[in-house]
Amino acid sequence: MDYGLITVDYENFLKKCHLIDVQKHMINPTNKIMDVFEEYNIPVTFFCNMPEILAFKRNNHPDFSKIEKQLGDMILRNHDIQMHFHPHWEDFKWENGVWKNQSAIDYWAHEMNFENFENSFKKGINYAREFTDNVVAFRGGGYLIEPLSVNIPI
């Protein structure tokens, strides 16, 4: 028998984050994904961008409760939550109905101060564990093991 794992990133498009409509871009599509795979009794692993979700929480975003409810629904519907990580969300502020990045630095995890990286990562893991004790996987976002440019001597 063949086995596979269905995974979905639970996040918003980075370049258009000021245009986020939580119901349209997160809640509705995720519910459709769960509905389709449940027809075949297939669980989905959602790699949830925890720094983004925690930015919604930290900024008292009016739609945070929808996201939090959906995270709980994922578990209740026998799907899985794991850690996805775009650390630059630590610097985002919700002001006058728009997301604003307060800093141009720290988009790439390898550019972050290690202590900030570690603290952000731990906050994400701890928040995911509010929904499930089975947080065992990580899918990096903005995490590079290679430099963005390499000088190759010829």
Coordinates of N, CA, C and O in Angstrom, one line a residue:
M1 N 0.8 -1.2 0.0 CA 0.0 0.0 0.0 C 0.9 1.2 0.0 O 1.9 1.3 0.7
D2 N 0.5 2.2 -0.8 CA 1.2 3.5 -0.9 C 0.7 4.5 0.2 O -0.5 4.4 0.5
Y3 N 1.5 5.3 0.7 CA 1.1 6.3 1.7 C 1.6 7.6 1.2 O 2.6 7.8 0.6
G4 N 0.8 8.6 1.6 CA 1.2 10.0 1.3 C 0.7 10.9 2.4 O -0.1 10.5 3.3
L5 N 1.1 12.1 2.3 CA 0.8 13.1 3.3 C 0.3 14.3 2.6 O 1.0 14.9 1.8
I6 N -0.9 14.8 2.9 CA -1.4 16.0 2.3 C -1.1 17.1 3.3 O -1.5 17.1 4.4
T7 N -0.4 18.1 2.8 CA -0.1 19.3 3.6 C -0.5 20.6 2.9 O -0.5 20.7 1.7
V8 N -0.9 21.5 3.7 CA -1.3 22.8 3.3 C -0.7 23.9 4.2 O -0.7 23.8 5.4
D9 N -0.2 24.9 3.6 CA 0.3 26.1 4.4 C -0.9 27.0 4.7 O -1.7 27.3 3.9
Y10 N -1.0 27.2 6.0 CA -2.1 28.1 6.5 C -1.5 29.4 6.8 O -0.9 29.7 7.8
E11 N -1.6 30.3 5.8 CA -1.0 31.6 5.9 C -1.6 32.5 4.8 O -2.4 32.1 4.0
N12 N -1.1 33.8 4.8 CA -1.5 34.7 3.8 C -0.3 35.1 2.9 O 0.8 35.0 3.3
F13 N -0.6 35.5 1.7 CA 0.4 35.8 0.7 C 1.2 37.0 1.3 O 0.6 38.1 1.6
L14 N 2.5 36.9 1.4 CA 3.3 37.9 2.0 C 3.3 39.3 1.4 O 3.2 40.3 2.1
K15 N 3.3 39.3 0.1 CA 3.4 40.7 -0.5 C 2.0 41.4 -0.5 O 2.0 42.6 -0.8
K16 N 1.0 40.7 -0.2 CA -0.4 41.4 -0.2 C -1.0 41.3 1.2 O -2.2 41.4 1.3
C17 N -0.2 41.2 2.2 CA -0.8 41.0 3.5 C -1.6 42.1 4.0 O -2.5 42.0 4.8
H18 N -1.5 43.3 3.5 CA -2.3 44.5 3.8 C -3.7 44.3 3.3 O -4.6 45.0 3.7
L19 N -3.9 43.4 2.3 CA -5.2 43.2 1.7 C -6.0 42.0 2.3 O -7.0 41.5 1.7
I20 N -5.5 41.4 3.4 CA -6.1 40.2 3.9 C -7.6 40.3 4.2 O -8.0 41.3 4.9
D21 N -8.4 39.4 3.7 CA -9.8 39.3 4.1 C -9.8 37.9 4.7 O -9.8 36.9 4.0
V22 N -9.8 37.8 6.0 CA -9.7 36.5 6.7 C -10.7 35.5 6.3 O -10.4 34.3 6.0
Q23 N -11.9 35.9 6.2 CA -13.0 35.0 5.8 C -12.8 34.5 4.4 O -12.9 33.3 4.1
K24 N -12.4 35.4 3.4 CA -12.3 35.0 2.0 C -11.0 34.2 1.8 O -10.9 33.3 1.0
H25 N -9.9 34.6 2.4 CA -8.6 34.1 2.1 C -8.1 33.0 3.0 O -7.1 32.3 2.7
M26 N -8.7 32.8 4.2 CA -8.3 31.8 5.1 C -9.4 30.8 5.5 O -9.3 29.6 5.2
I27 N -10.5 31.4 6.1 CA -11.5 30.5 6.6 C -12.2 29.7 5.5 O -12.3 28.5 5.6
N28 N -12.8 30.4 4.5 CA -13.5 29.6 3.5 C -12.7 28.6 2.7 O -13.1 27.5 2.6
P29 N -11.5 29.0 2.2 CA -10.8 28.0 1.5 C -10.3 26.8 2.4 O -10.3 25.6 1.9
T30 N -10.0 27.1 3.6 CA -9.6 26.0 4.5 C -10.8 25.0 4.8 O -10.6 23.8 4.8
N31 N -11.9 25.6 5.0 CA -13.1 24.8 5.2 C -13.4 23.9 4.0 O -13.7 22.7 4.1
K32 N -13.2 24.4 2.8 CA -13.4 23.7 1.6 C -12.4 22.5 1.5 O -12.7 21.4 1.1
I33 N -11.1 22.8 1.8 CA -10.1 21.8 1.8 C -10.5 20.7 2.7 O -10.4 19.5 2.4
M34 N -10.9 21.0 4.0 CA -11.2 20.0 4.9 C -12.4 19.2 4.4 O -12.4 17.9 4.6
D35 N -13.4 19.8 3.9 CA -14.6 19.2 3.4 C -14.3 18.1 2.3 O -14.7 17.0 2.4
V36 N -13.4 18.5 1.4 CA -13.1 17.6 0.3 C -12.3 16.4 0.8 O -12.7 15.3 0.4
F37 N -11.3 16.6 1.6 CA -10.5 15.5 2.0 C -11.3 14.6 3.0 O -11.1 13.4 3.1
E38 N -12.2 15.2 3.8 CA -13.0 14.4 4.7 C -13.9 13.4 3.9 O -14.3 12.3 4.5
E39 N -14.4 13.8 2.7 CA -15.2 12.9 1.9 C -14.4 11.5 1.7 O -15.1 10.5 1.5
Y40 N -13.1 11.6 1.7 CA -12.3 10.4 1.4 C -11.6 9.9 2.7 O -10.7 9.1 2.6
N41 N -12.0 10.5 3.8 CA -11.4 10.1 5.1 C -9.9 10.3 5.1 O -9.2 9.4 5.6
I42 N -9.5 11.4 4.6 CA -8.0 11.7 4.5 C -7.8 12.9 5.4 O -8.3 14.0 5.1
P43 N -6.9 12.8 6.4 CA -6.6 13.9 7.2 C -5.6 14.8 6.5 O -4.7 14.4 5.7
V44 N -5.7 16.1 6.8 CA -4.7 17.1 6.2 C -3.9 17.6 7.3 O -4.3 17.9 8.4
T45 N -2.6 17.8 7.0 CA -1.7 18.5 7.9 C -1.6 19.9 7.5 O -1.2 20.2 6.4
F46 N -2.0 20.8 8.4 CA -1.9 22.3 8.1 C -0.7 22.8 8.8 O -0.5 22.7 10.0
F47 N 0.2 23.3 8.0 CA 1.4 24.0 8.5 C 1.0 25.5 8.7 O 0.9 26.2 7.8
C48 N 0.8 25.8 10.0 CA 0.2 27.1 10.3 C 1.3 28.1 10.6 O 2.2 27.8 11.5
N49 N 1.3 29.2 10.0 CA 2.3 30.3 10.1 C 2.0 30.9 11.5 O 1.3 31.9 11.6
M50 N 2.6 30.4 12.5 CA 2.4 30.8 13.9 C 2.7 32.3 14.2 O 2.0 33.0 14.8
P51 N 3.9 32.8 13.7 CA 4.1 34.2 13.9 C 3.0 35.1 13.3 O 2.7 36.1 13.9
E52 N 2.5 34.7 12.2 CA 1.4 35.5 11.6 C 0.1 35.4 12.5 O -0.5 36.4 12.8
I53 N -0.2 34.2 12.9 CA -1.4 34.0 13.7 C -1.3 34.8 15.1 O -2.2 35.4 15.5
L54 N -0.1 34.7 15.6 CA 0.2 35.4 16.9 C 0.2 36.9 16.7 O -0.1 37.7 17.6
A55 N 0.5 37.4 15.5 CA 0.4 38.8 15.2 C -1.0 39.3 15.2 O -1.4 40.3 15.7
F56 N -1.9 38.4 14.7 CA -3.4 38.7 14.8 C -3.8 38.8 16.3 O -4.5 39.7 16.6
K57 N -3.3 37.9 17.1 CA -3.7 37.9 18.5 C -3.1 39.1 19.2 O -3.8 39.8 19.9
R58 N -1.8 39.3 19.0 CA -1.1 40.4 19.7 C -1.7 41.8 19.4 O -1.7 42.7 20.2
N59 N -2.1 41.9 18.2 CA -2.7 43.2 17.7 C -4.2 43.3 17.9 O -4.8 44.3 17.4
N60 N -4.8 42.3 18.6 CA -6.2 42.3 18.8 C -7.0 42.5 17.5 O -8.0 43.3 17.5
H61 N -6.5 41.8 16.5 CA -7.2 41.9 15.2 C -8.7 41.4 15.3 O -8.9 40.4 16.0
P62 N -9.6 42.1 14.7 CA -11.0 41.7 14.9 C -11.4 40.3 14.4 O -12.4 39.8 14.8
D63 N -10.5 39.8 13.5 CA -10.8 38.4 13.0 C -10.0 37.3 13.6 O -10.1 36.2 13.2
F64 N -9.2 37.7 14.6 CA -8.4 36.6 15.3 C -9.3 35.5 15.8 O -8.9 34.3 15.7
S65 N -10.5 35.8 16.4 CA -11.3 34.7 16.9 C -11.7 33.7 15.9 O -11.9 32.5 16.1
K66 N -11.9 34.2 14.6 CA -12.2 33.3 13.5 C -11.1 32.3 13.2 O -11.3 31.1 13.0
I67 N -9.9 32.8 13.3 CA -8.7 32.0 13.0 C -8.5 31.0 14.2 O -8.3 29.8 13.9
E68 N -8.6 31.5 15.4 CA -8.5 30.6 16.5 C -9.5 29.5 16.5 O -9.2 28.3 16.8
K69 N -10.8 29.8 16.2 CA -11.8 28.8 16.1 C -11.5 27.8 15.1 O -11.7 26.6 15.3
Q70 N -11.0 28.3 13.9 CA -10.7 27.3 12.8 C -9.6 26.4 13.2 O -9.6 25.2 12.9
L71 N -8.6 26.9 14.0 CA -7.5 26.0 14.4 C -8.1 24.9 15.3 O -7.7 23.7 15.1
G72 N -9.0 25.2 16.2 CA -9.6 24.2 17.0 C -10.5 23.3 16.2 O -10.5 22.0 16.4
D73 N -11.1 23.8 15.2 CA -12.0 22.9 14.3 C -11.1 22.0 13.5 O -11.5 20.8 13.3
M74 N -9.9 22.4 13.1 CA -9.0 21.4 12.4 C -8.8 20.2 13.2 O -8.8 19.1 12.7
I75 N -8.5 20.4 14.5 CA -8.2 19.3 15.4 C -9.5 18.5 15.6 O -9.5 17.2 15.6
L76 N -10.6 19.1 15.9 CA -11.9 18.5 16.1 C -12.3 17.6 14.9 O -13.0 16.6 15.1
R77 N -11.9 18.1 13.7 CA -12.3 17.4 12.5 C -11.2 16.3 12.1 O -11.2 15.9 11.0
N78 N -10.3 16.0 13.0 CA -9.3 15.0 12.8 C -8.2 15.4 11.8 O -7.6 14.5 11.2
H79 N -7.9 16.6 11.7 CA -6.8 17.1 10.9 C -5.7 17.4 11.8 O -5.8 17.2 13.0
D80 N -4.6 17.9 11.3 CA -3.4 18.1 12.1 C -2.8 19.5 12.0 O -2.9 20.1 10.9
I81 N -2.3 20.1 13.0 CA -1.7 21.4 13.0 C -0.2 21.2 13.3 O 0.2 20.5 14.3
Q82 N 0.6 21.7 12.4 CA 2.1 21.7 12.6 C 2.6 23.1 12.5 O 1.9 24.0 12.1
M83 N 3.9 23.3 12.7 CA 4.5 24.6 12.7 C 5.1 25.1 11.4 O 5.9 24.4 10.8
H84 N 4.6 26.2 11.0 CA 5.1 26.9 9.8 C 5.6 28.3 10.4 O 5.1 28.7 11.4
F85 N 6.6 28.9 9.7 CA 7.3 30.0 10.4 C 7.8 31.0 9.4 O 8.8 30.8 8.7
H86 N 7.2 32.2 9.4 CA 7.7 33.4 8.8 C 7.9 34.4 9.9 O 7.0 35.1 10.3
P87 N 9.1 34.5 10.4 CA 9.4 35.3 11.6 C 9.2 36.8 11.4 O 9.1 37.5 12.4
H88 N 9.2 37.3 10.2 CA 9.1 38.8 10.1 C 7.7 39.3 10.6 O 7.6 40.5 10.9
W89 N 6.8 38.4 10.8 CA 5.5 38.8 11.3 C 5.6 39.4 12.8 O 4.7 40.0 13.3
E90 N 6.7 39.1 13.4 CA 6.9 39.6 14.7 C 6.9 41.2 14.7 O 6.6 41.8 15.7
D91 N 7.2 41.8 13.6 CA 7.3 43.2 13.4 C 6.0 43.8 12.9 O 6.0 45.1 12.7
F92 N 5.0 43.0 12.6 CA 3.8 43.6 12.0 C 2.9 44.2 13.0 O 2.7 43.6 14.1
K93 N 2.3 45.3 12.7 CA 1.3 46.0 13.5 C 0.0 46.2 12.7 O 0.1 46.5 11.5
W94 N -1.1 46.1 13.3 CA -2.4 46.3 12.7 C -2.8 47.7 13.1 O -3.1 48.0 14.3
E95 N -2.8 48.6 12.1 CA -3.1 50.0 12.4 C -4.1 50.6 11.4 O -3.9 50.5 10.2
N96 N -5.2 51.1 11.8 CA -6.2 51.7 11.0 C -6.7 50.8 9.9 O -6.8 51.2 8.7
G97 N -6.8 49.5 10.2 CA -7.4 48.6 9.2 C -6.4 48.1 8.2 O -6.7 47.4 7.2
V98 N -5.1 48.3 8.5 CA -4.0 47.9 7.5 C -2.8 47.2 8.3 O -2.5 47.7 9.4
W99 N -2.3 46.2 7.8 CA -1.1 45.6 8.4 C 0.1 46.4 7.9 O 0.3 46.7 6.7
K100 N 1.0 46.7 8.9 CA 2.2 47.5 8.5 C 3.4 46.8 9.1 O 3.4 46.4 10.3
N101 N 4.4 46.6 8.3 CA 5.6 46.0 8.8 C 6.5 47.1 9.3 O 6.9 48.0 8.6
Q102 N 6.8 47.0 10.6 CA 7.5 48.0 11.3 C 9.0 48.0 11.0 O 9.8 48.9 11.4
S103 N 9.5 46.9 10.3 CA 10.9 46.8 10.1 C 11.1 46.0 8.8 O 10.4 45.1 8.4
A104 N 12.1 46.4 8.1 CA 12.5 45.7 6.8 C 13.4 44.6 7.1 O 13.7 43.8 6.2
I105 N 14.0 44.5 8.3 CA 14.9 43.4 8.6 C 14.2 42.2 9.1 O 13.0 42.3 9.4
D106 N 14.9 41.2 9.2 CA 14.4 39.9 9.8 C 13.4 39.2 9.0 O 12.6 38.4 9.5
Y107 N 13.3 39.5 7.7 CA 12.4 38.7 6.8 C 13.0 37.3 6.7 O 12.2 36.3 6.8
W108 N 14.2 37.2 6.5 CA 14.9 35.9 6.4 C 15.3 35.4 7.8 O 16.0 36.2 8.5
A109 N 15.0 34.2 8.2 CA 15.3 33.7 9.5 C 16.8 33.8 9.8 O 17.2 34.1 10.9
H110 N 17.6 33.5 8.8 CA 19.0 33.5 9.1 C 19.6 34.9 9.3 O 20.7 35.0 9.8
E111 N 18.8 36.0 9.0 CA 19.3 37.3 9.3 C 18.8 37.8 10.7 O 19.2 38.8 11.2
M112 N 18.0 37.0 11.4 CA 17.5 37.4 12.7 C 18.5 37.2 13.8 O 19.4 36.3 13.7
N113 N 18.4 38.0 14.8 CA 19.2 37.8 16.0 C 18.7 36.4 16.5 O 17.5 36.1 16.6
F114 N 19.6 35.5 16.9 CA 19.3 34.2 17.3 C 18.3 34.1 18.4 O 17.4 33.3 18.4
E115 N 18.5 35.0 19.4 CA 17.6 35.0 20.6 C 16.2 35.4 20.1 O 15.2 34.8 20.6
N116 N 16.0 36.3 19.2 CA 14.7 36.7 18.7 C 14.1 35.5 17.9 O 12.9 35.3 18.1
F117 N 14.9 34.9 17.1 CA 14.4 33.7 16.4 C 13.9 32.6 17.3 O 12.8 32.1 17.2
E118 N 14.7 32.3 18.3 CA 14.4 31.3 19.2 C 13.1 31.6 20.0 O 12.2 30.8 20.2
N119 N 13.0 32.8 20.5 CA 11.8 33.3 21.2 C 10.6 33.2 20.3 O 9.5 32.7 20.8
S120 N 10.7 33.6 19.1 CA 9.5 33.6 18.2 C 9.1 32.1 17.9 O 7.9 31.8 17.9
F121 N 10.1 31.3 17.7 CA 9.9 29.9 17.4 C 9.2 29.2 18.6 O 8.2 28.5 18.5
K122 N 9.7 29.5 19.8 CA 9.1 28.9 21.0 C 7.6 29.4 21.2 O 6.8 28.6 21.6
K123 N 7.4 30.7 21.0 CA 6.0 31.2 21.1 C 5.1 30.4 20.1 O 4.0 30.1 20.5
G124 N 5.6 30.2 18.9 CA 4.7 29.5 17.9 C 4.4 28.1 18.3 O 3.3 27.6 18.3
I125 N 5.5 27.4 18.8 CA 5.3 26.0 19.2 C 4.3 25.9 20.4 O 3.4 25.1 20.5
N126 N 4.5 26.8 21.4 CA 3.6 26.8 22.6 C 2.2 27.1 22.2 O 1.3 26.5 22.8
Y127 N 2.0 28.0 21.2 CA 0.6 28.3 20.8 C 0.0 27.1 20.1 O -1.1 26.8 20.4
A128 N 0.8 26.5 19.2 CA 0.3 25.3 18.5 C -0.1 24.2 19.5 O -1.1 23.5 19.4
R129 N 0.6 24.1 20.6 CA 0.4 23.1 21.6 C -0.9 23.4 22.5 O -1.3 22.6 23.2
E130 N -1.4 24.6 22.3 CA -2.7 24.9 22.9 C -3.9 24.1 22.3 O -4.9 23.9 22.8
F131 N -3.6 23.6 21.0 CA -4.6 22.9 20.3 C -4.3 21.4 20.2 O -5.2 20.6 20.1
T132 N -3.0 21.0 20.2 CA -2.6 19.6 20.1 C -1.2 19.4 20.8 O -0.4 20.3 20.7
D133 N -1.1 18.3 21.4 CA 0.2 17.9 22.0 C 1.1 17.3 21.0 O 2.3 17.1 21.2
N134 N 0.6 17.1 19.8 CA 1.4 16.3 18.7 C 2.0 17.3 17.7 O 1.9 17.1 16.5
V135 N 2.7 18.3 18.2 CA 3.5 19.2 17.3 C 4.9 18.6 17.2 O 5.7 18.7 18.0
V136 N 5.1 18.0 16.0 CA 6.3 17.2 15.7 C 7.0 17.6 14.4 O 8.1 17.1 14.1
A137 N 6.4 18.5 13.7 CA 7.0 18.9 12.4 C 7.1 20.4 12.2 O 6.4 21.1 12.8
F138 N 8.0 20.8 11.4 CA 8.3 22.2 11.1 C 8.5 22.3 9.6 O 9.3 21.5 9.0
R139 N 7.9 23.3 9.0 CA 8.2 23.7 7.6 C 8.6 25.1 7.6 O 7.8 26.0 8.0
G140 N 9.8 25.3 7.3 CA 10.4 26.7 7.4 C 9.8 27.6 6.2 O 9.5 27.1 5.2
G141 N 9.7 28.8 6.5 CA 9.4 29.8 5.6 C 10.3 31.0 5.8 O 10.5 31.4 7.0
G142 N 11.0 31.4 4.8 CA 12.0 32.5 5.0 C 13.2 31.9 5.8 O 13.9 32.7 6.4
Y143 N 13.4 30.6 5.7 CA 14.5 30.0 6.4 C 15.4 29.4 5.4 O 15.0 28.5 4.6
L144 N 16.6 30.0 5.3 CA 17.5 29.5 4.2 C 18.7 28.9 4.9 O 19.3 29.4 5.8
I145 N 19.2 27.8 4.3 CA 20.4 27.3 4.7 C 21.6 27.7 3.7 O 22.7 27.5 4.0
E146 N 21.1 28.3 2.7 CA 22.1 28.8 1.7 C 22.0 30.4 1.6 O 21.0 30.9 1.9
P147 N 23.1 31.0 1.3 CA 23.0 32.5 1.1 C 22.2 32.9 -0.1 O 22.0 32.1 -1.0
L148 N 21.7 34.1 -0.1 CA 20.9 34.6 -1.2 C 21.7 34.8 -2.5 O 21.2 34.7 -3.6
S149 N 23.0 35.1 -2.3 CA 23.9 35.2 -3.4 C 25.2 34.6 -3.1 O 25.7 34.6 -1.9
V150 N 25.8 34.1 -4.0 CA 27.1 33.4 -3.8 C 28.1 33.9 -4.9 O 27.7 33.9 -6.1
N151 N 29.3 34.3 -4.5 CA 30.3 34.7 -5.4 C 31.1 33.4 -5.7 O 31.7 32.8 -4.9
I152 N 31.1 33.0 -7.0 CA 31.9 31.9 -7.4 C 33.0 32.3 -8.2 O 32.9 32.9 -9.3
P153 N 34.3 32.1 -7.7 CA 35.4 32.6 -8.5 C 35.6 31.7 -9.7 O 35.4 30.5 -9.7
I154 N 35.9 32.4 -10.8 CA 36.0 31.6 -12.1 C 37.5 31.6 -12.4 O 38.3 32.5 -12.3

